[in-house]
Amino acid sequence: MSPFEELHPALQHHIVNSLGWRSLRPHQEQAITPILRGDHLLVQAPTAGGKTEAAVLPLLSRMLTEGWGQPSILYLCPIKALLNDLEGRLQRLANLLGRRVGVWHGDIGASVRRSIDRDPPDILLATPESVEVMLVSRLVDHHRFFAPLRAVVVDEVHAFAGDDRGWHLLALLERVNRLAENPVQRVALSATLSNADELLDWLTAGSATPKQVVAGSASVAAEVDVQIDYVGNLLNAAVVISRLHQGEKRLVFCDSRTQVESLASELRVHGVETFVSHSSLSRDERRRAETAFSQGSNCVIVATSTLELGIDVGDLDRVIQIDAPHTVAAFLQRLGRSGRRAGTRRNCLFLATTEDALLRALGILQLWSEGYVEPVVPPALPHHVLAQQILALVLQESGIGTACLDDWLGRFRHQAGIADAALYNLLEHMLETGFLFDDEGVLGVGAEGEATYGRKNFLEVFSVFNSP
């Protein structure tokens, strides 16, 4: 029996007849059997390689075969824009089987959140910070809501694991796993990893469930058109972009908002229809720009890394990089935005505005040509994340026994290398400073914790980072 034949018959029918797919990609086939078995999995494949379907199709098959409840799948992404982009794609798959998809993040209105709480969808799309809100909120019965959960999909796992958000994610997964009535399967997706096995071990720390990595075809330099030009300054870069590849849709990456705005202004002077995308724009402004760009054919969108992840802005003809990103992984993400149409090649043109940027671009390409991608290494000893998680857990459970902390956070703490003595010192410090109080072994939020974080219903506790 082929892996495809292991899928639920209804899903097989819709893949062939409703989606019109003649076959699955190799990594999609390879993911079916271990996911149906309940194994933890990391799927690694190039950008636009169908990783989402590799994870979701066999999970939908399990949902049908085993009669999962709602919500049964939690799909986590690092940014809200990626969630919005995935909603329609996943809803199409779910609708074929009479299932529903919902989205929960900071831009979702209160009425929609109440509806999701009353009648949960089969697949819930969220950021980790939104899950934290759900766990802590008095408006969501988290014990009831997360009880049916059977699987978590972590998209763009490399974007989490390299900083504090990764530790926050790991702690959240442990808390959600404790609320679920069954062990929660973990499936991670990534396009750019050199240490996939180590990262999967990190993501599934303490679990005895079998796990494996499924890798799609790696990128080959011969399939790619990459060029470098030294232009000397941003004004010359605007001239080159305005004159080169006219009539095509071009995505230009810059590494600062100031550079984005300056370049966009210069391109408009040269008569180029230009849009911008960066984190300081309002959500509506950014979405309008991305929608207009996706519908155009002779235009440019200038963006920071906000468009580095797999957000769909239509079929691109060209990717242009001002100066150079700081990692090979970022270059691969940006390169992967092009070449998605049949008969086209992935491409990237580097326009260096300084000699240092030229050298950095050459260094990035040298490493890439040698097959090097940076390993993703979680930061060491995240004591501050543990402190944040203790506060969040106290809020979640309206008080938590000191002896019960490791029931919720033990796997996270041991994976982070935080020893028992360090935990006791941290608790002692939080008690002495008033962030916590101890009522006969039950921890609560102290006066200093209320004063520091109580504004806006403890909004600052929901996230491990602050940004605009």
C-alpha positions as a printed Julia matrix, in Angstrom:
468×3 Matrix{Float64}:
   0.0    0.0     0.0
   1.39   3.43   -0.96
   1.38   6.26    1.61
  -1.34   8.02   -0.41
  -3.57   4.94   -0.08
  -3.22   5.14    3.71
  -5.15   8.43    3.74
  -8.89   8.46    4.48
 -10.84   7.56    1.29
 -12.75  10.86    1.31
  -9.46  12.78    1.43
  -8.0   10.68   -1.4
 -11.07  11.47   -3.5
 -10.85  15.23   -2.97
  -7.08  15.4    -3.57
  -7.55  13.8    -6.99
 -10.95  15.16   -8.05
 -11.5   18.45   -6.2
  -7.9   19.7    -6.04
  -6.95  18.08   -9.34
  -3.55  16.91   -8.12
  -1.97  14.17  -10.17
   0.48  13.27   -7.44
   1.96  14.43   -4.14
   5.48  15.77   -3.83
   8.04  13.33   -2.38
   8.21  14.97    1.06
   4.39  15.11    1.2
   4.28  11.36    0.55
   7.03  10.72    3.12
   5.17  12.67    5.81
   1.95  10.64    5.58
   2.89   7.41    7.37
   4.68   8.92   10.41
   1.95  11.52   10.94
  -0.79   8.9    10.69
   1.2    6.88   13.25
   1.18   9.85   15.62
   4.94  10.49   15.43
   6.43  13.92   15.97
   7.79  15.26   12.68
   9.8   18.1    11.18
   9.16  18.72    7.48
  11.95  20.6     5.74
  11.52  21.76    2.15
  12.19  24.87    0.02
   9.87  27.86    0.18
   6.61  27.17   -1.69
   7.36  23.44   -1.47
   3.96  22.44   -0.07
   5.02  21.94    3.55
   1.65  23.07    4.89
  -0.15  20.38    2.9
   2.47  17.82    3.96
   1.43  18.42    7.58
  -2.27  19.13    7.29
  -3.44  16.44    4.84
  -2.49  13.45    7.02
  -3.73  15.28   10.13
  -7.1   15.8     8.41
  -7.07  12.09    7.6
  -6.56  11.26   11.3
  -9.3   13.73   12.18
 -11.76  11.84    9.96
 -10.65   8.34   10.87
 -10.44   8.89   14.63
 -13.35  11.33   15.04
 -11.37  14.19   16.58
 -13.23  16.98   18.38
 -12.93  20.76   18.11
 -10.37  22.23   18.13
  -8.2   19.26   17.27
  -5.36  21.06   15.45
  -3.57  24.21   16.63
  -1.57  25.81   13.79
   1.03  28.31   15.06
   2.79  30.96   12.97
   5.32  33.65   13.97
   3.38  36.57   12.43
  -0.27  37.52   12.0
   0.09  38.23    8.28
   1.11  34.63    7.66
  -1.94  33.41    9.57
  -4.2   35.61    7.45
  -2.55  34.32    4.31
  -2.97  30.66    5.33
  -6.59  30.96    6.41
  -8.09  30.74    2.92
  -5.71  28.01    1.84
  -6.51  25.79    4.82
 -10.2   26.64    4.75
 -10.38  25.3     1.2
  -8.92  21.96    2.3
 -11.1   21.77    5.41
 -14.31  22.69    3.56
 -13.87  19.71    1.24
 -14.3   17.49    4.29
 -16.98  19.48    6.09
 -14.5   20.92    8.59
 -13.82  24.51    9.67
 -10.82  26.82   10.18
 -10.65  29.79   12.55
  -8.09  32.53   13.21
  -7.31  34.1    16.6
  -4.83  36.96   16.93
  -4.68  40.56   18.08
  -6.53  41.95   15.06
  -9.53  39.63   15.46
 -12.59  41.32   16.93
 -14.19  40.4    20.25
 -17.35  39.01   18.62
 -15.32  36.59   16.49
 -13.34  35.47   19.54
 -16.55  34.83   21.48
 -17.87  32.81   18.55
 -14.69  30.7    18.42
 -14.87  30.1    22.16
 -18.53  29.02   21.98
 -18.14  26.87   18.86
 -14.46  26.06   18.24
 -13.27  25.29   14.69
 -11.48  22.05   13.82
  -8.23  23.94   13.01
  -7.3   27.08   14.95
  -4.65  29.41   13.5
  -2.87  31.56   16.08
   0.4   33.12   17.2
   1.93  31.83   20.46
   1.17  35.19   22.07
  -2.52  34.76   21.19
  -2.51  31.3    22.77
  -1.02  32.9    25.9
  -3.93  35.36   25.93
  -6.4   32.49   25.65
  -4.76  30.62   28.53
  -4.73  33.64   30.84
  -8.05  35.24   29.84
 -10.98  34.9    32.22
 -13.25  34.94   29.15
 -11.99  31.58   27.85
 -12.42  28.33   29.76
  -9.0   27.02   28.72
  -9.47  23.65   30.43
 -12.55  23.01   28.3
 -11.29  24.68   25.13
  -7.97  22.83   24.79
  -9.18  19.44   26.05
  -9.9   18.03   22.53
  -6.53  19.13   21.1
  -4.63  16.36   19.27
  -1.9   18.06   17.22
   0.11  21.27   17.0
   1.71  22.46   13.74
   4.54  24.99   14.15
   5.14  26.82   10.87
   8.49  28.51   10.18
   9.91  26.89   13.3
  13.36  28.38   12.62
  11.85  31.87   13.03
  10.95  30.95   16.62
  13.8   28.79   17.81
  16.67  31.23   17.48
  15.44  33.67   20.12
  13.32  33.96   23.26
  10.09  33.33   21.38
  11.24  29.77   20.89
  11.48  29.16   24.62
   8.1   30.85   25.09
   6.68  28.51   22.43
   8.18  25.45   24.12
   6.7   26.38   27.5
   3.28  27.06   25.92
   3.3   23.66   24.24
   3.9   22.01   27.61
   1.03  23.93   29.22
  -1.35  23.15   26.35
  -0.28  19.5    26.37
  -1.21  19.29   30.05
  -4.7   20.68   29.34
  -5.34  18.25   26.47
  -7.03  14.93   27.18
  -4.64  13.09   24.84
  -0.91  13.49   24.08
  -0.46  16.28   21.53
   1.45  15.42   18.35
   3.98  18.06   17.24
   4.66  18.77   13.56
   7.16  21.49   12.63
   7.73  23.09    9.23
  10.85  24.87    8.03
  12.48  25.9     4.78
  15.99  26.65    6.01
  17.73  24.48    8.57
  21.13  22.84    8.83
  20.46  21.16   12.2
  16.94  19.82   11.73
  17.44  16.74   13.94
  18.7   18.84   16.85
  15.83  21.3    16.5
  13.25  18.5    16.45
  14.84  17.09   19.63
  14.52  20.54   21.21
  10.88  20.92   20.14
   9.88  17.52   21.52
  12.01  17.52   24.66
  10.97  14.93   27.22
   8.56  13.11   24.9
   8.94   9.36   24.39
   6.95   9.49   21.13
   8.99   8.51   18.04
  10.13  11.41   15.89
  11.79  11.96   12.52
  12.78  14.58    9.95
  11.38  14.54    6.42
  13.46  16.58    3.97
  12.35  17.76    0.54
  14.66  18.48   -2.36
  17.37  20.99   -1.49
  17.91  24.01   -3.69
  20.5   23.63   -6.44
  22.59  26.6    -7.53
  22.23  25.67  -11.22
  18.48  26.29  -11.01
  18.94  29.86   -9.8
  19.87  33.17  -11.41
  21.81  35.29   -8.87
  23.66  38.49   -9.79
  25.5   41.23   -7.88
  25.94  44.85   -8.92
  27.76  47.61   -7.04
  25.67  50.8    -7.38
  27.3   52.98   -4.73
  24.21  54.56   -3.18
  20.43  54.29   -2.86
  19.76  56.9    -5.58
  21.62  54.79   -8.14
  19.79  51.7    -6.91
  16.49  53.43   -7.67
  17.67  54.27  -11.19
  18.7   50.66  -11.84
  15.41  49.25  -10.53
  13.36  51.75  -12.54
  15.1   50.85  -15.79
  15.63  47.13  -15.28
  12.93  44.53  -15.96
  10.24  47.06  -16.82
   6.81  45.46  -17.15
   7.59  42.92  -14.43
   6.54  42.55  -10.81
   9.55  43.15   -8.53
   9.96  42.59   -4.78
  12.78  44.64   -3.26
  14.13  43.8     0.21
  15.77  46.38    2.46
  16.95  45.88    6.02
  15.55  49.04    7.6
  12.28  50.98    7.45
  14.19  54.19    6.66
  15.79  52.56    3.64
  12.39  51.23    2.51
  10.76  54.66    2.59
  13.73  56.42    0.95
  13.94  53.93   -1.91
  10.18  53.95   -2.47
  10.21  57.74   -2.67
  13.0   57.7    -5.26
  11.27  55.02   -7.35
   8.11  57.13   -7.49
  10.18  60.07   -8.73
  11.21  57.81  -11.62
   7.57  57.02  -12.4
   7.52  53.5   -10.97
   4.28  52.32   -9.36
   5.63  51.53   -5.88
   4.19  50.07   -2.69
   5.81  49.56    0.71
   5.5   46.98    3.49
   7.08  47.24    6.94
   6.07  46.76   10.56
   5.47  50.45   11.3
   2.61  50.64    8.81
  -0.86  50.0    10.16
  -2.3   46.59    9.41
  -4.81  48.04    6.92
  -2.16  50.08    5.1
   0.13  47.08    4.78
  -2.66  44.77    3.57
  -3.85  47.35    1.01
  -0.33  47.68   -0.36
   0.21  43.92   -0.52
  -3.19  43.36   -2.16
  -2.61  46.09   -4.75
   0.83  44.69   -5.49
  -0.46  41.13   -5.86
  -2.99  42.31   -8.45
  -0.55  44.45  -10.46
   1.87  43.38  -13.18
   4.28  46.29  -13.69
   5.11  47.47  -10.2
   7.51  47.26   -7.26
   6.95  46.57   -3.59
   9.74  47.6    -1.23
   9.74  45.67    2.04
  11.66  44.78    5.15
  11.7   41.18    6.37
   7.89  41.43    6.84
   7.61  39.76    3.41
  10.43  37.28    3.98
   8.12  34.56    5.26
   5.67  32.76    3.03
   3.0   35.46    2.64
   1.43  35.29   -0.81
   1.85  38.51   -2.79
   1.08  36.9    -6.12
   3.43  35.67   -8.82
   6.73  37.53   -8.65
   9.05  38.02  -11.59
  12.08  39.37   -9.71
  13.58  39.56   -6.23
  16.02  42.4    -5.61
  18.1   42.79   -2.45
  19.49  46.17   -1.44
  22.91  45.47    0.13
  22.76  42.02    1.78
  20.92  40.11    4.51
  22.97  38.99    7.48
  22.41  35.24    7.09
  22.28  32.62    4.37
  18.94  31.5     5.8
  17.41  34.96    5.18
  18.8   34.97    1.63
  17.19  31.57    0.95
  13.84  32.78    2.3
  13.93  35.82    0.03
  15.2   33.91   -2.98
  12.32  31.47   -2.52
   9.73  34.17   -3.17
  10.55  34.02   -6.9
  10.33  31.22   -9.45
   6.95  29.91   -8.33
   5.37  29.88  -11.79
   5.95  27.01  -14.17
   8.79  27.77  -16.56
  10.41  30.42  -14.33
  13.62  30.32  -12.31
  14.28  31.6    -8.84
  16.34  34.75   -9.02
  17.89  37.48   -6.92
  19.75  40.66   -7.87
  21.97  42.2    -5.17
  22.43  45.97   -5.44
  25.24  46.94   -3.07
  25.31  50.58   -1.94
  28.59  50.32    0.02
  31.79  48.32   -0.26
  31.03  46.58    3.04
  27.64  45.49    1.72
  29.27  44.2    -1.47
  31.67  42.07    0.56
  28.87  40.78    2.74
  26.81  39.82   -0.31
  29.78  37.97   -1.78
  30.32  36.2     1.53
  26.66  35.15    1.74
  26.78  33.73   -1.79
  30.08  31.96   -1.16
  28.62  30.21    1.88
  25.42  29.38    0.0
  27.37  27.89   -2.92
  29.12  25.61   -0.42
  25.75  24.4     0.9
  26.08  26.17    4.25
  23.06  27.35    6.24
  23.4   28.69    9.78
  22.33  26.28   12.54
  19.4   27.53   14.62
  20.52  27.6    18.25
  18.1   28.59   21.05
  19.63  31.18   23.44
  21.1   29.76   26.62
  19.52  29.83   30.09
  16.27  31.79   29.51
  15.63  32.6    33.17
  13.53  35.65   32.22
  11.22  33.47   30.09
  10.78  31.12   33.06
   9.87  34.11   35.24
   7.34  35.27   32.63
   5.87  31.76   32.4
   5.51  31.49   36.18
   3.56  34.76   36.23
   1.43  33.64   33.27
   0.73  30.28   34.89
  -0.29  31.95   38.16
  -2.75  34.09   36.18
  -3.94  31.11   34.13
  -4.76  28.94   37.15
  -5.67  31.79   39.53
  -2.82  30.67   41.76
  -0.48  27.7    41.5
   1.12  25.51   44.13
   4.89  25.76   44.26
   5.1   21.97   44.21
   3.04  21.91   40.97
   5.28  24.22   38.91
   7.28  21.37   37.42
   4.08  19.55   36.45
   3.47  22.42   34.03
   6.96  23.7    33.19
   9.35  20.92   34.13
  10.18  19.72   30.61
  10.7   23.28   29.43
  12.96  24.04   32.41
  15.11  20.95   31.99
  15.45  21.46   28.24
  16.54  25.04   28.94
  19.19  23.78   31.36
  17.78  25.68   34.34
  18.7   23.73   37.47
  16.57  23.25   40.59
  18.73  25.72   42.53
  18.24  28.38   39.86
  14.46  27.88   40.0
  14.45  28.26   43.77
  16.63  31.4    43.56
  14.29  32.86   40.93
  11.2   32.17   43.03
  12.87  33.62   46.11
  13.75  36.78   44.17
  10.2   37.16   42.78
   8.77  36.72   46.28
  11.22  39.16   47.89
  10.53  41.84   45.28
   6.76  41.4    45.49
   6.15  40.1    41.99
   4.74  36.98   43.66
   3.31  36.23   47.09
   3.13  32.87   48.83
  -0.05  31.87   50.66
   0.79  28.59   52.41
   2.5   27.14   49.33
   0.15  28.68   46.73
   1.72  31.37   44.56
  -0.22  34.46   43.53
   0.6   37.77   41.83
   2.11  40.13   44.39
   1.66  43.88   44.81
   4.71  44.73   42.67
   3.54  42.33   39.98
   0.13  44.03   39.95
   1.71  47.49   39.83
   4.2   46.6    37.08
   2.12  44.35   34.83
  -1.52  44.81   35.9
  -2.16  47.64   33.43
  -4.36  46.6    30.49
  -5.15  43.26   32.14
  -1.54  42.05   32.26
  -1.03  42.6    28.52
   2.76  42.76   28.9
   2.87  39.28   30.43
   1.46  37.71   27.27
   4.63  38.21   25.26
   8.36  37.69   25.87
   9.32  40.66   23.71
   8.26  44.28   23.25
   8.1   45.88   19.82
   6.01  48.41   17.89
